[in-house]
Amino acid sequence: MNLYIETENGVTKNHPAFEDNLIQAFGSIPAHWEPFARVERPVLAVYEVFDSPELLTYAKVDGVWTDVWDVREMSPQEKSTKQQATRDAFSALDQAENWSAWTLDEATCMIVPPIPRPEPDLVKIEAGIYTFWCGADANWKDAPVRPEGEYKFDFLAWVWVAV
């Protein structure tokens, strides 16, 4: 469906409307409504933010009004704050000491293990055996089969505990 946006003195008013709605309301496209092309919201990279407080603005590009998403790189301070928030959130997890050897990968702003996780073993998974990080051994280790009912895993004792 075609979109149009209302303009006044070269400035947009309100938000885009569907062509069918305008024709139904006015009988035709009014002269002060101009073509509009929708642009999908971009996926931000790990250290990008929207620069405009409105997130989205409109601009005329090649004679057609369009969405403009103002994206910018984070400042060094913003990057540092995001990295620290990631560390803090990870440290606040229940039994966080189990993952004390994990570190922040600054390129992805994700906490990563010192040894990559092994590929999932579907036979083990189907048998109810899951592989978790064992901080005491500083390696990946198969956990005992989860019992029926409400349980959570105690990483320090390496057993399932009733909740």
Coordinates of N, CA, C and O in Angstrom, one line a residue:
M1 N 0.8 -1.2 0.0 CA 0.0 0.0 0.0 C 0.9 1.2 0.0 O 1.9 1.3 0.7
N2 N 0.4 2.2 -0.7 CA 1.2 3.5 -0.8 C 0.9 4.4 0.4 O -0.3 4.4 0.9
L3 N 1.9 5.1 0.9 CA 1.7 6.0 2.0 C 1.9 7.4 1.6 O 2.7 7.7 0.6
Y4 N 1.3 8.3 2.3 CA 1.5 9.8 2.1 C 1.6 10.4 3.4 O 1.1 9.9 4.4
I5 N 2.3 11.6 3.4 CA 2.4 12.3 4.7 C 2.0 13.8 4.4 O 2.3 14.4 3.4
E6 N 1.3 14.3 5.4 CA 0.8 15.7 5.3 C 2.0 16.7 5.5 O 2.8 16.5 6.4
T7 N 2.0 17.7 4.7 CA 3.1 18.7 4.8 C 2.5 20.1 4.8 O 1.4 20.3 4.3
E8 N 3.2 21.0 5.4 CA 2.8 22.4 5.5 C 4.1 23.2 5.5 O 5.0 23.1 6.3
N9 N 4.3 24.1 4.4 CA 5.5 24.9 4.3 C 6.7 24.0 4.3 O 7.7 24.4 4.8
G10 N 6.7 22.9 3.6 CA 7.8 22.0 3.5 C 8.2 21.2 4.7 O 9.3 20.6 4.8
V11 N 7.3 21.2 5.7 CA 7.6 20.5 7.0 C 6.4 19.5 7.1 O 5.3 19.7 6.9
T12 N 6.8 18.3 7.6 CA 5.8 17.2 7.8 C 4.9 17.6 9.0 O 5.4 18.2 10.0
K13 N 3.7 17.1 9.0 CA 2.7 17.2 10.1 C 2.2 15.8 10.4 O 1.9 15.0 9.5
N14 N 2.1 15.4 11.6 CA 1.6 14.1 12.0 C 2.4 13.0 11.5 O 3.7 13.1 11.3
H15 N 1.8 11.9 11.1 CA 2.4 10.7 10.7 C 1.8 10.3 9.3 O 0.8 10.7 9.0
P16 N 2.5 9.4 8.6 CA 2.0 8.9 7.3 C 0.6 8.3 7.4 O 0.3 7.7 8.5
A17 N -0.1 8.3 6.3 CA -1.4 7.7 6.2 C -1.5 6.9 4.9 O -0.8 7.2 3.9
F18 N -2.3 5.8 4.9 CA -2.5 5.0 3.7 C -3.3 5.7 2.7 O -4.2 6.5 3.0
E19 N -2.9 5.5 1.4 CA -3.5 6.1 0.3 C -5.0 5.8 0.3 O -5.8 6.8 0.1
D20 N -5.4 4.6 0.6 CA -6.8 4.2 0.6 C -7.6 5.1 1.6 O -8.8 5.5 1.3
N21 N -7.0 5.3 2.8 CA -7.7 6.1 3.8 C -7.9 7.5 3.4 O -9.0 8.1 3.6
L22 N -6.9 8.1 2.7 CA -7.0 9.4 2.2 C -8.1 9.6 1.2 O -8.9 10.5 1.2
I23 N -8.1 8.6 0.2 CA -9.1 8.7 -0.8 C -10.5 8.5 -0.2 O -11.5 9.2 -0.6
Q24 N -10.6 7.6 0.7 CA -11.9 7.4 1.4 C -12.4 8.7 2.1 O -13.6 9.1 2.1
A25 N -11.4 9.4 2.8 CA -11.8 10.6 3.5 C -12.0 11.8 2.7 O -12.8 12.7 2.9
F26 N -11.1 12.0 1.6 CA -11.1 13.2 0.8 C -11.6 13.0 -0.6 O -11.7 14.0 -1.4
G27 N -11.7 11.8 -1.1 CA -12.1 11.6 -2.5 C -10.9 11.5 -3.4 O -11.0 10.9 -4.5
S28 N -9.8 12.0 -3.0 CA -8.5 12.0 -3.8 C -7.4 12.3 -2.8 O -7.6 12.7 -1.6
I29 N -6.2 12.3 -3.3 CA -5.0 12.7 -2.4 C -4.9 14.2 -2.4 O -4.7 14.8 -3.5
P30 N -5.1 14.8 -1.3 CA -5.0 16.3 -1.2 C -3.6 16.8 -1.6 O -2.6 16.1 -1.5
A31 N -3.6 18.0 -2.2 CA -2.3 18.5 -2.7 C -1.2 18.6 -1.6 O -0.1 18.6 -2.0
H32 N -1.6 18.9 -0.4 CA -0.6 19.0 0.7 C -0.1 17.7 1.3 O 0.6 17.7 2.3
W33 N -0.5 16.6 0.7 CA 0.0 15.3 1.1 C 0.9 14.8 0.0 O 0.7 14.8 -1.1
E34 N 2.1 14.3 0.5 CA 3.2 13.9 -0.4 C 3.5 12.5 -0.2 O 3.4 11.9 0.9
P35 N 4.1 11.8 -1.3 CA 4.5 10.4 -1.1 C 5.4 10.2 0.0 O 6.3 11.0 0.3
F36 N 5.3 9.0 0.6 CA 6.1 8.6 1.8 C 6.6 7.2 1.6 O 5.8 6.3 1.2
A37 N 7.8 6.9 1.9 CA 8.4 5.6 1.8 C 8.9 5.1 3.2 O 9.7 5.8 3.8
R38 N 8.3 4.0 3.7 CA 8.6 3.5 5.0 C 10.0 2.9 5.0 O 10.3 2.1 4.1
V39 N 10.8 3.1 6.0 CA 12.1 2.5 6.1 C 12.1 1.8 7.5 O 11.8 2.3 8.5
E40 N 12.4 0.5 7.4 CA 12.4 -0.3 8.6 C 13.4 0.2 9.7 O 14.5 0.7 9.3
R41 N 13.1 0.0 10.9 CA 14.0 0.4 12.0 C 15.2 -0.4 11.9 O 15.2 -1.7 11.8
P42 N 16.4 0.2 11.9 CA 17.6 -0.6 11.8 C 18.0 -1.4 13.1 O 17.5 -1.0 14.2
V43 N 18.7 -2.4 12.9 CA 19.2 -3.2 14.0 C 20.5 -2.6 14.4 O 21.4 -2.4 13.5
L44 N 20.6 -2.2 15.6 CA 21.8 -1.5 16.1 C 22.9 -2.4 16.3 O 22.7 -3.5 16.8
A45 N 24.1 -2.0 16.0 CA 25.3 -2.8 16.4 C 25.5 -2.6 17.9 O 24.9 -1.8 18.5
V46 N 26.4 -3.4 18.5 CA 26.5 -3.5 19.9 C 26.8 -2.2 20.5 O 26.4 -1.9 21.7
Y47 N 27.6 -1.3 19.9 CA 27.9 0.0 20.4 C 27.4 1.1 19.6 O 28.0 2.2 19.5
E48 N 26.1 1.0 19.2 CA 25.4 2.1 18.5 C 24.2 2.4 19.3 O 23.6 1.6 20.0
V49 N 23.8 3.7 19.2 CA 22.5 4.1 19.8 C 21.8 5.1 18.8 O 22.4 5.6 17.9
F50 N 20.5 5.2 19.1 CA 19.8 6.2 18.3 C 20.2 7.6 18.8 O 20.2 7.8 20.0
D51 N 20.4 8.5 17.9 CA 20.9 9.8 18.3 C 19.8 10.8 18.6 O 20.0 11.8 19.3
S52 N 18.6 10.6 18.1 CA 17.5 11.5 18.3 C 16.7 11.1 19.4 O 16.3 9.9 19.5
P53 N 16.2 12.0 20.3 CA 15.3 11.6 21.4 C 14.0 11.0 20.9 O 13.4 10.2 21.5
E54 N 13.6 11.4 19.7 CA 12.3 10.9 19.1 C 12.6 9.5 18.4 O 11.6 8.9 17.9
L55 N 13.8 9.1 18.3 CA 14.2 7.9 17.6 C 14.0 8.0 16.1 O 14.9 7.7 15.3
L56 N 12.9 8.5 15.7 CA 12.6 8.5 14.3 C 12.2 10.0 13.9 O 11.4 10.6 14.5
T57 N 12.8 10.4 12.8 CA 12.4 11.7 12.2 C 12.0 11.4 10.7 O 12.3 10.3 10.2
Y58 N 11.5 12.5 10.0 CA 11.2 12.3 8.6 C 12.0 13.3 7.8 O 12.3 14.4 8.3
A59 N 12.4 12.9 6.6 CA 13.2 13.8 5.7 C 12.8 13.5 4.3 O 12.4 12.4 4.0
K60 N 13.0 14.5 3.4 CA 12.7 14.3 2.0 C 14.0 13.9 1.3 O 15.0 14.6 1.3
V61 N 13.9 12.7 0.7 CA 15.1 12.1 0.0 C 14.7 11.8 -1.4 O 13.7 11.0 -1.6
D62 N 15.4 12.4 -2.4 CA 15.0 12.2 -3.8 C 13.6 12.4 -4.1 O 12.9 11.7 -4.8
G63 N 13.0 13.5 -3.5 CA 11.6 13.9 -3.8 C 10.6 13.1 -3.0 O 9.4 13.3 -3.2
V64 N 11.0 12.2 -2.2 CA 10.0 11.3 -1.4 C 10.3 11.4 0.1 O 11.5 11.3 0.5
W65 N 9.3 11.7 0.9 CA 9.5 11.7 2.3 C 9.7 10.3 2.8 O 9.2 9.3 2.3
T66 N 10.6 10.2 3.8 CA 11.0 8.9 4.3 C 11.3 8.9 5.8 O 11.6 10.0 6.4
D67 N 11.3 7.7 6.4 CA 11.8 7.7 7.8 C 13.3 7.9 7.8 O 14.0 7.4 6.9
V68 N 13.8 8.6 8.9 CA 15.2 8.7 9.1 C 15.5 8.3 10.5 O 15.0 8.8 11.4
W69 N 16.4 7.3 10.6 CA 16.8 6.8 11.9 C 18.2 7.3 12.1 O 19.1 6.9 11.5
D70 N 18.3 8.2 13.1 CA 19.6 8.8 13.4 C 20.4 7.9 14.3 O 20.0 7.8 15.5
V71 N 21.4 7.2 13.8 CA 22.2 6.3 14.6 C 23.6 6.8 14.7 O 24.1 7.4 13.7
R72 N 24.2 6.6 15.9 CA 25.6 7.1 16.1 C 26.3 6.0 16.9 O 25.7 5.2 17.6
E73 N 27.6 6.1 16.8 CA 28.5 5.3 17.7 C 28.4 5.8 19.1 O 28.3 7.0 19.3
M74 N 28.5 4.9 20.1 CA 28.5 5.3 21.5 C 29.8 6.0 21.8 O 30.9 5.7 21.1
S75 N 29.8 7.0 22.7 CA 31.0 7.6 23.1 C 31.8 6.6 24.0 O 31.3 5.6 24.5
P76 N 33.1 6.9 24.2 CA 33.9 6.0 25.1 C 33.2 5.8 26.5 O 33.2 4.7 27.0
Q77 N 32.7 6.9 27.0 CA 32.0 6.8 28.3 C 30.8 5.9 28.2 O 30.6 5.1 29.1
E78 N 30.0 6.0 27.2 CA 28.8 5.2 27.0 C 29.2 3.7 26.9 O 28.5 2.8 27.4
K79 N 30.3 3.5 26.1 CA 30.7 2.1 26.0 C 31.2 1.5 27.3 O 30.8 0.4 27.6
S80 N 31.9 2.3 28.0 CA 32.4 1.9 29.4 C 31.2 1.6 30.3 O 31.2 0.6 31.0
T81 N 30.2 2.4 30.3 CA 29.0 2.3 31.1 C 28.3 1.0 30.7 O 27.8 0.2 31.6
K82 N 28.1 0.7 29.4 CA 27.4 -0.5 29.0 C 28.2 -1.7 29.4 O 27.6 -2.7 29.8
Q83 N 29.5 -1.7 29.2 CA 30.3 -2.8 29.6 C 30.2 -3.1 31.1 O 30.1 -4.2 31.5
Q84 N 30.3 -2.0 31.9 CA 30.2 -2.2 33.4 C 28.8 -2.7 33.8 O 28.7 -3.6 34.6
A85 N 27.8 -2.3 33.1 CA 26.4 -2.8 33.4 C 26.3 -4.3 33.1 O 25.6 -5.0 33.8
T86 N 27.0 -4.7 32.0 CA 27.0 -6.1 31.6 C 27.7 -6.9 32.7 O 27.2 -8.0 33.2
R87 N 28.9 -6.4 33.2 CA 29.6 -7.1 34.2 C 28.8 -7.2 35.5 O 28.7 -8.2 36.2
D88 N 28.1 -6.1 35.9 CA 27.3 -6.0 37.1 C 26.2 -6.9 37.1 O 25.9 -7.6 38.0
A89 N 25.5 -7.0 35.9 CA 24.3 -7.9 35.8 C 24.8 -9.4 35.9 O 24.1 -10.2 36.6
F90 N 25.9 -9.7 35.3 CA 26.4 -11.0 35.4 C 26.8 -11.4 36.8 O 26.5 -12.5 37.3
S91 N 27.4 -10.5 37.5 CA 27.9 -10.7 38.9 C 26.7 -10.8 39.8 O 26.9 -11.4 40.9
A92 N 25.6 -10.3 39.5 CA 24.4 -10.3 40.3 C 23.6 -11.6 40.2 O 22.6 -11.9 40.9
L93 N 24.0 -12.5 39.2 CA 23.3 -13.7 39.0 C 23.4 -14.6 40.2 O 24.4 -14.6 40.9
D94 N 22.4 -15.4 40.5 CA 22.4 -16.4 41.5 C 23.6 -17.4 41.3 O 23.8 -17.8 40.1
Q95 N 24.4 -17.7 42.3 CA 25.6 -18.5 42.2 C 26.6 -18.0 41.2 O 27.3 -18.8 40.6
A96 N 26.8 -16.7 41.2 CA 27.7 -16.0 40.2 C 29.1 -16.5 40.4 O 29.9 -16.5 39.4
E97 N 29.5 -16.9 41.6 CA 30.9 -17.4 41.8 C 31.2 -18.6 40.9 O 32.4 -18.8 40.6
N98 N 30.2 -19.3 40.4 CA 30.5 -20.4 39.5 C 31.1 -20.0 38.2 O 31.9 -20.7 37.6
W99 N 30.8 -18.8 37.8 CA 31.3 -18.2 36.5 C 32.3 -17.2 36.7 O 32.6 -16.4 35.8
S100 N 33.0 -17.2 37.8 CA 34.0 -16.1 38.1 C 35.2 -16.1 37.1 O 35.8 -15.1 36.9
A101 N 35.4 -17.2 36.4 CA 36.5 -17.3 35.4 C 36.1 -16.7 34.0 O 36.9 -16.4 33.1
W102 N 34.8 -16.4 33.9 CA 34.3 -15.8 32.6 C 34.7 -14.4 32.5 O 34.7 -13.7 33.6
T103 N 34.9 -13.8 31.3 CA 35.3 -12.5 31.2 C 34.4 -11.8 30.1 O 33.7 -12.4 29.3
L104 N 34.5 -10.5 30.1 CA 33.8 -9.7 29.1 C 34.5 -9.6 27.8 O 35.7 -9.3 27.8
D105 N 33.9 -10.0 26.7 CA 34.4 -9.9 25.4 C 34.0 -8.5 24.9 O 32.8 -8.2 24.7
E106 N 34.9 -7.5 24.9 CA 34.6 -6.1 24.6 C 34.0 -5.9 23.2 O 33.2 -5.0 23.0
A107 N 34.4 -6.8 22.3 CA 33.9 -6.6 20.9 C 32.4 -6.9 20.8 O 31.7 -6.2 20.0
T108 N 31.9 -7.8 21.6 CA 30.5 -8.2 21.6 C 29.7 -7.7 22.8 O 28.5 -7.8 22.9
C109 N 30.4 -7.2 23.9 CA 29.8 -6.8 25.1 C 29.0 -8.0 25.8 O 28.0 -7.8 26.3
M110 N 29.6 -9.2 25.6 CA 29.0 -10.4 26.2 C 30.1 -11.1 27.1 O 31.3 -11.0 26.8
I111 N 29.6 -11.7 28.2 CA 30.4 -12.5 29.1 C 30.6 -13.8 28.4 O 29.7 -14.5 28.0
V112 N 31.9 -14.2 28.3 CA 32.3 -15.5 27.6 C 33.1 -16.4 28.5 O 33.8 -15.9 29.4
P113 N 33.0 -17.7 28.3 CA 33.8 -18.6 29.1 C 35.2 -18.7 28.6 O 35.5 -18.4 27.5
P114 N 36.1 -19.1 29.5 CA 37.5 -19.2 29.1 C 37.7 -20.4 28.1 O 38.7 -20.4 27.3
I115 N 36.8 -21.3 28.1 CA 36.9 -22.5 27.2 C 35.5 -22.5 26.4 O 34.5 -22.5 27.1
P116 N 35.5 -22.5 25.1 CA 34.3 -22.6 24.4 C 33.4 -23.7 24.8 O 33.8 -24.8 25.1
R117 N 32.1 -23.5 24.8 CA 31.1 -24.5 25.1 C 31.2 -25.6 24.0 O 31.2 -25.3 22.8
P118 N 31.1 -26.9 24.5 CA 31.1 -28.0 23.5 C 29.8 -28.0 22.7 O 28.8 -27.5 23.2
E119 N 29.9 -28.6 21.5 CA 28.7 -28.7 20.7 C 27.7 -29.5 21.4 O 28.0 -30.5 22.1
P120 N 26.4 -29.2 21.3 CA 25.3 -29.9 22.0 C 25.3 -31.4 21.5 O 25.5 -31.7 20.3
D121 N 25.2 -32.3 22.5 CA 25.1 -33.7 22.2 C 23.6 -34.1 22.3 O 23.1 -34.2 23.4
L122 N 22.9 -34.3 21.2 CA 21.5 -34.6 21.2 C 21.1 -35.9 21.9 O 20.1 -35.9 22.6
V123 N 22.0 -36.9 21.9 CA 21.7 -38.1 22.6 C 21.7 -37.8 24.1 O 20.8 -38.3 24.8
K124 N 22.6 -37.0 24.6 CA 22.6 -36.7 26.1 C 21.4 -35.8 26.4 O 20.7 -36.0 27.4
I125 N 21.1 -34.9 25.5 CA 20.0 -34.0 25.8 C 18.7 -34.8 25.9 O 17.9 -34.6 26.8
E126 N 18.5 -35.7 24.9 CA 17.3 -36.5 24.9 C 17.2 -37.4 26.2 O 16.1 -37.8 26.7
A127 N 18.4 -37.7 26.8 CA 18.4 -38.5 28.0 C 18.3 -37.7 29.2 O 18.3 -38.2 30.4
G128 N 18.2 -36.3 29.0 CA 18.0 -35.4 30.2 C 19.3 -35.0 30.8 O 19.4 -34.5 32.0
I129 N 20.4 -35.2 30.1 CA 21.8 -34.9 30.6 C 22.2 -33.6 29.9 O 22.3 -33.5 28.7
Y130 N 22.5 -32.5 30.7 CA 22.8 -31.2 30.2 C 24.3 -30.9 30.6 O 24.7 -31.3 31.7
T131 N 25.0 -30.2 29.7 CA 26.3 -29.8 30.0 C 26.3 -28.4 30.5 O 25.8 -27.5 29.8
F132 N 26.9 -28.2 31.7 CA 27.0 -26.8 32.3 C 28.4 -26.5 32.6 O 29.3 -27.4 32.7
W133 N 28.7 -25.2 32.8 CA 30.0 -24.8 33.2 C 30.2 -25.1 34.7 O 29.3 -24.8 35.5
C134 N 31.3 -25.8 35.0 CA 31.6 -26.1 36.4 C 32.8 -25.3 36.9 O 33.9 -25.5 36.5
G135 N 32.5 -24.2 37.7 CA 33.5 -23.3 38.1 C 34.6 -24.0 38.9 O 35.8 -23.7 38.8
A136 N 34.2 -25.0 39.7 CA 35.2 -25.7 40.5 C 36.3 -26.4 39.7 O 37.4 -26.5 40.1
D137 N 35.8 -27.0 38.5 CA 36.7 -27.7 37.6 C 37.3 -26.8 36.5 O 38.1 -27.2 35.7
A138 N 36.7 -25.5 36.4 CA 37.0 -24.6 35.3 C 36.9 -25.3 34.0 O 37.8 -25.2 33.1
N139 N 35.8 -26.0 33.8 CA 35.5 -26.7 32.5 C 34.1 -27.0 32.4 O 33.3 -26.8 33.3
W140 N 33.7 -27.5 31.2 CA 32.3 -27.9 31.0 C 32.1 -29.3 31.5 O 33.0 -30.1 31.4
K141 N 31.0 -29.6 32.1 CA 30.8 -30.9 32.8 C 29.3 -31.3 32.6 O 28.4 -30.4 32.7
D142 N 29.1 -32.6 32.5 CA 27.7 -33.1 32.4 C 27.1 -33.0 33.8 O 27.7 -33.5 34.8
A143 N 25.9 -32.5 33.9 CA 25.1 -32.5 35.2 C 24.4 -33.8 35.3 O 24.0 -34.5 34.3
P144 N 24.0 -34.2 36.6 CA 23.2 -35.3 36.7 C 21.8 -35.1 36.1 O 21.4 -33.9 35.9
V145 N 21.1 -36.2 35.8 CA 19.8 -36.1 35.2 C 18.9 -35.3 36.1 O 18.9 -35.5 37.3
R146 N 18.1 -34.4 35.6 CA 17.2 -33.6 36.4 C 16.0 -34.4 36.9 O 15.4 -35.1 36.1
P147 N 15.7 -34.4 38.2 CA 14.6 -35.2 38.7 C 13.3 -34.5 38.3 O 13.2 -33.3 37.9
E148 N 12.2 -35.3 38.4 CA 10.9 -34.8 38.1 C 10.5 -33.7 39.2 O 10.9 -33.9 40.3
G149 N 9.7 -32.7 38.8 CA 9.3 -31.7 39.8 C 10.0 -30.4 39.7 O 10.7 -30.2 38.7
E150 N 9.9 -29.6 40.7 CA 10.5 -28.3 40.8 C 11.9 -28.4 41.4 O 12.0 -28.6 42.6
Y151 N 12.9 -28.2 40.6 CA 14.3 -28.3 41.0 C 15.1 -27.1 40.3 O 14.7 -26.7 39.3
K152 N 16.1 -26.7 41.0 CA 17.1 -25.8 40.4 C 18.5 -26.5 40.6 O 18.7 -27.2 41.6
F153 N 19.4 -26.1 39.8 CA 20.7 -26.7 39.9 C 21.6 -25.9 40.8 O 21.7 -24.7 40.7
D154 N 22.3 -26.6 41.7 CA 23.3 -26.0 42.6 C 24.6 -26.2 42.0 O 25.2 -27.3 42.1
F155 N 25.2 -25.2 41.4 CA 26.5 -25.3 40.7 C 27.7 -25.6 41.7 O 28.7 -26.2 41.3
L156 N 27.6 -25.2 42.9 CA 28.7 -25.4 43.8 C 28.7 -26.8 44.4 O 29.7 -27.4 44.5
A157 N 27.5 -27.4 44.7 CA 27.4 -28.7 45.2 C 27.3 -29.7 44.0 O 27.4 -30.9 44.2
W158 N 27.0 -29.3 42.8 CA 26.8 -30.0 41.6 C 25.7 -31.1 41.7 O 25.8 -32.2 41.4
V159 N 24.6 -30.6 42.2 CA 23.4 -31.4 42.4 C 22.1 -30.6 42.1 O 22.1 -29.4 42.2
W160 N 21.0 -31.3 41.9 CA 19.7 -30.7 41.7 C 19.1 -30.5 43.1 O 19.2 -31.4 43.9
V161 N 18.6 -29.4 43.4 CA 18.0 -29.1 44.7 C 16.5 -28.7 44.5 O 16.2 -28.0 43.7
A162 N 15.7 -29.4 45.4 CA 14.3 -29.1 45.3 C 14.0 -27.6 45.6 O 14.6 -27.0 46.5
V163 N 13.1 -27.0 44.9 CA 12.7 -25.6 45.1 C 11.6 -25.5 46.1 O 10.6 -26.2 46.0

